[in-house]
Amino acid sequence: MALTKEVKYDKVEIVGDYKAVQCRQATVISEDGKELSRSFHRHVLHPDSDISGEPQEVQDICNAVWSDEVKAAWAEFQESQSIGE
């Protein structure tokens, strides 16, 4: 009877005008190859996010979709949302 735990990113989506990258991480607990449980953790990355701690695949996706134009548009949007304006 061998229990195993596998953690993997099983879904990465690009959404919205500012190319937010939604990541879903699955944690799968199995016994002798049979899945016993699965849970999820999700987080969203924006063009100004620090992606250095993300898996290489996620970094590659972010770098592919976050052009200079997208980053500038995101910065402009963020500035327009500042309190007091």
PDB file of C-alpha atoms in Angstrom:
ATOM      1  CA  MET A   1       0.000   0.000   0.000  1.00  0.00           C
ATOM      2  CA  ALA A   2       1.857   3.058  -1.296  1.00  0.00           C
ATOM      3  CA  LEU A   3       0.450   6.548  -0.919  1.00  0.00           C
ATOM      4  CA  THR A   4       1.658   9.188  -3.346  1.00  0.00           C
ATOM      5  CA  LYS A   5       1.098  12.909  -3.612  1.00  0.00           C
ATOM      6  CA  GLU A   6       1.432  14.681  -6.947  1.00  0.00           C
ATOM      7  CA  VAL A   7       1.237  18.442  -7.333  1.00  0.00           C
ATOM      8  CA  LYS A   8       0.963  19.811 -10.869  1.00  0.00           C
ATOM      9  CA  TYR A   9      -0.382  22.741 -12.835  1.00  0.00           C
ATOM     10  CA  ASP A  10      -3.219  21.195 -14.801  1.00  0.00           C
ATOM     11  CA  LYS A  11      -4.822  24.306 -16.277  1.00  0.00           C
ATOM     12  CA  VAL A  12      -3.414  27.644 -17.445  1.00  0.00           C
ATOM     13  CA  GLU A  13      -5.781  30.133 -19.080  1.00  0.00           C
ATOM     14  CA  ILE A  14      -5.287  33.575 -20.601  1.00  0.00           C
ATOM     15  CA  VAL A  15      -8.233  35.913 -20.084  1.00  0.00           C
ATOM     16  CA  GLY A  16      -9.234  39.521 -20.621  1.00  0.00           C
ATOM     17  CA  ASP A  17      -7.873  42.566 -22.362  1.00  0.00           C
ATOM     18  CA  TYR A  18      -4.775  42.635 -20.163  1.00  0.00           C
ATOM     19  CA  LYS A  19      -3.957  38.943 -20.666  1.00  0.00           C
ATOM     20  CA  ALA A  20      -4.333  37.817 -17.055  1.00  0.00           C
ATOM     21  CA  VAL A  21      -2.921  34.320 -16.639  1.00  0.00           C
ATOM     22  CA  GLN A  22      -5.090  32.083 -14.457  1.00  0.00           C
ATOM     23  CA  CYS A  23      -3.288  29.073 -13.010  1.00  0.00           C
ATOM     24  CA  ARG A  24      -4.863  26.022 -11.445  1.00  0.00           C
ATOM     25  CA  GLN A  25      -2.689  23.693  -9.402  1.00  0.00           C
ATOM     26  CA  ALA A  26      -4.007  20.213  -8.644  1.00  0.00           C
ATOM     27  CA  THR A  27      -2.894  18.117  -5.681  1.00  0.00           C
ATOM     28  CA  VAL A  28      -3.672  14.439  -6.226  1.00  0.00           C
ATOM     29  CA  ILE A  29      -3.405  11.812  -3.483  1.00  0.00           C
ATOM     30  CA  SER A  30      -3.267   8.242  -4.784  1.00  0.00           C
ATOM     31  CA  GLU A  31      -2.932   4.790  -3.283  1.00  0.00           C
ATOM     32  CA  ASP A  32      -1.393   2.094  -5.458  1.00  0.00           C
ATOM     33  CA  GLY A  33      -2.202   4.124  -8.567  1.00  0.00           C
ATOM     34  CA  LYS A  34      -5.846   4.718  -7.617  1.00  0.00           C
ATOM     35  CA  GLU A  35      -6.812   8.351  -7.013  1.00  0.00           C
ATOM     36  CA  LEU A  36      -8.196   8.938  -3.532  1.00  0.00           C
ATOM     37  CA  SER A  37      -8.574  12.697  -3.564  1.00  0.00           C
ATOM     38  CA  ARG A  38      -7.930  15.777  -5.663  1.00  0.00           C
ATOM     39  CA  SER A  39      -7.912  19.384  -4.525  1.00  0.00           C
ATOM     40  CA  PHE A  40      -7.216  22.645  -6.322  1.00  0.00           C
ATOM     41  CA  HIS A  41      -5.490  25.937  -5.662  1.00  0.00           C
ATOM     42  CA  ARG A  42      -5.909  28.838  -8.078  1.00  0.00           C
ATOM     43  CA  HIS A  43      -4.148  32.132  -8.543  1.00  0.00           C
ATOM     44  CA  VAL A  44      -4.055  34.883 -11.161  1.00  0.00           C
ATOM     45  CA  LEU A  45      -0.997  36.616 -12.592  1.00  0.00           C
ATOM     46  CA  HIS A  46      -1.136  40.094 -14.112  1.00  0.00           C
ATOM     47  CA  PRO A  47       1.433  41.788 -16.376  1.00  0.00           C
ATOM     48  CA  ASP A  48       3.131  43.413 -13.359  1.00  0.00           C
ATOM     49  CA  SER A  49       3.353  40.153 -11.346  1.00  0.00           C
ATOM     50  CA  ASP A  50       6.662  38.638 -10.251  1.00  0.00           C
ATOM     51  CA  ILE A  51       6.691  35.317 -12.113  1.00  0.00           C
ATOM     52  CA  SER A  52      10.170  34.185 -11.032  1.00  0.00           C
ATOM     53  CA  GLY A  53       8.702  31.579  -8.655  1.00  0.00           C
ATOM     54  CA  GLU A  54       6.342  30.109 -11.231  1.00  0.00           C
ATOM     55  CA  PRO A  55       7.083  26.906 -13.181  1.00  0.00           C
ATOM     56  CA  GLN A  56       8.975  27.473 -16.426  1.00  0.00           C
ATOM     57  CA  GLU A  57       5.910  26.604 -18.516  1.00  0.00           C
ATOM     58  CA  VAL A  58       3.885  29.352 -16.811  1.00  0.00           C
ATOM     59  CA  GLN A  59       6.753  31.841 -17.193  1.00  0.00           C
ATOM     60  CA  ASP A  60       6.961  31.025 -20.901  1.00  0.00           C
ATOM     61  CA  ILE A  61       3.227  31.616 -21.352  1.00  0.00           C
ATOM     62  CA  CYS A  62       3.377  34.930 -19.485  1.00  0.00           C
ATOM     63  CA  ASN A  63       6.354  36.115 -21.516  1.00  0.00           C
ATOM     64  CA  ALA A  64       4.598  35.144 -24.744  1.00  0.00           C
ATOM     65  CA  VAL A  65       1.362  37.031 -24.060  1.00  0.00           C
ATOM     66  CA  TRP A  66       2.605  40.040 -22.080  1.00  0.00           C
ATOM     67  CA  SER A  67       3.898  42.227 -24.880  1.00  0.00           C
ATOM     68  CA  ASP A  68       5.160  45.736 -24.146  1.00  0.00           C
ATOM     69  CA  GLU A  69       1.799  47.036 -25.369  1.00  0.00           C
ATOM     70  CA  VAL A  70      -0.132  44.798 -22.949  1.00  0.00           C
ATOM     71  CA  LYS A  71       2.135  45.800 -20.051  1.00  0.00           C
ATOM     72  CA  ALA A  72       1.678  49.505 -20.878  1.00  0.00           C
ATOM     73  CA  ALA A  73      -2.102  49.135 -21.131  1.00  0.00           C
ATOM     74  CA  TRP A  74      -2.179  47.279 -17.780  1.00  0.00           C
ATOM     75  CA  ALA A  75      -0.075  50.007 -16.116  1.00  0.00           C
ATOM     76  CA  GLU A  76      -2.377  52.692 -17.533  1.00  0.00           C
ATOM     77  CA  PHE A  77      -5.441  50.817 -16.288  1.00  0.00           C
ATOM     78  CA  GLN A  78      -3.919  50.385 -12.821  1.00  0.00           C
ATOM     79  CA  GLU A  79      -3.093  54.089 -12.666  1.00  0.00           C
ATOM     80  CA  SER A  80      -6.653  55.019 -13.664  1.00  0.00           C
ATOM     81  CA  GLN A  81      -7.978  52.914 -10.772  1.00  0.00           C
ATOM     82  CA  SER A  82      -5.947  54.742  -8.129  1.00  0.00           C
ATOM     83  CA  ILE A  83      -7.887  56.234  -5.265  1.00  0.00           C
ATOM     84  CA  GLY A  84      -8.264  59.988  -5.446  1.00  0.00           C
ATOM     85  CA  GLU A  85      -8.549  60.302  -9.209  1.00  0.00           C
TER      86      GLU A  85
END
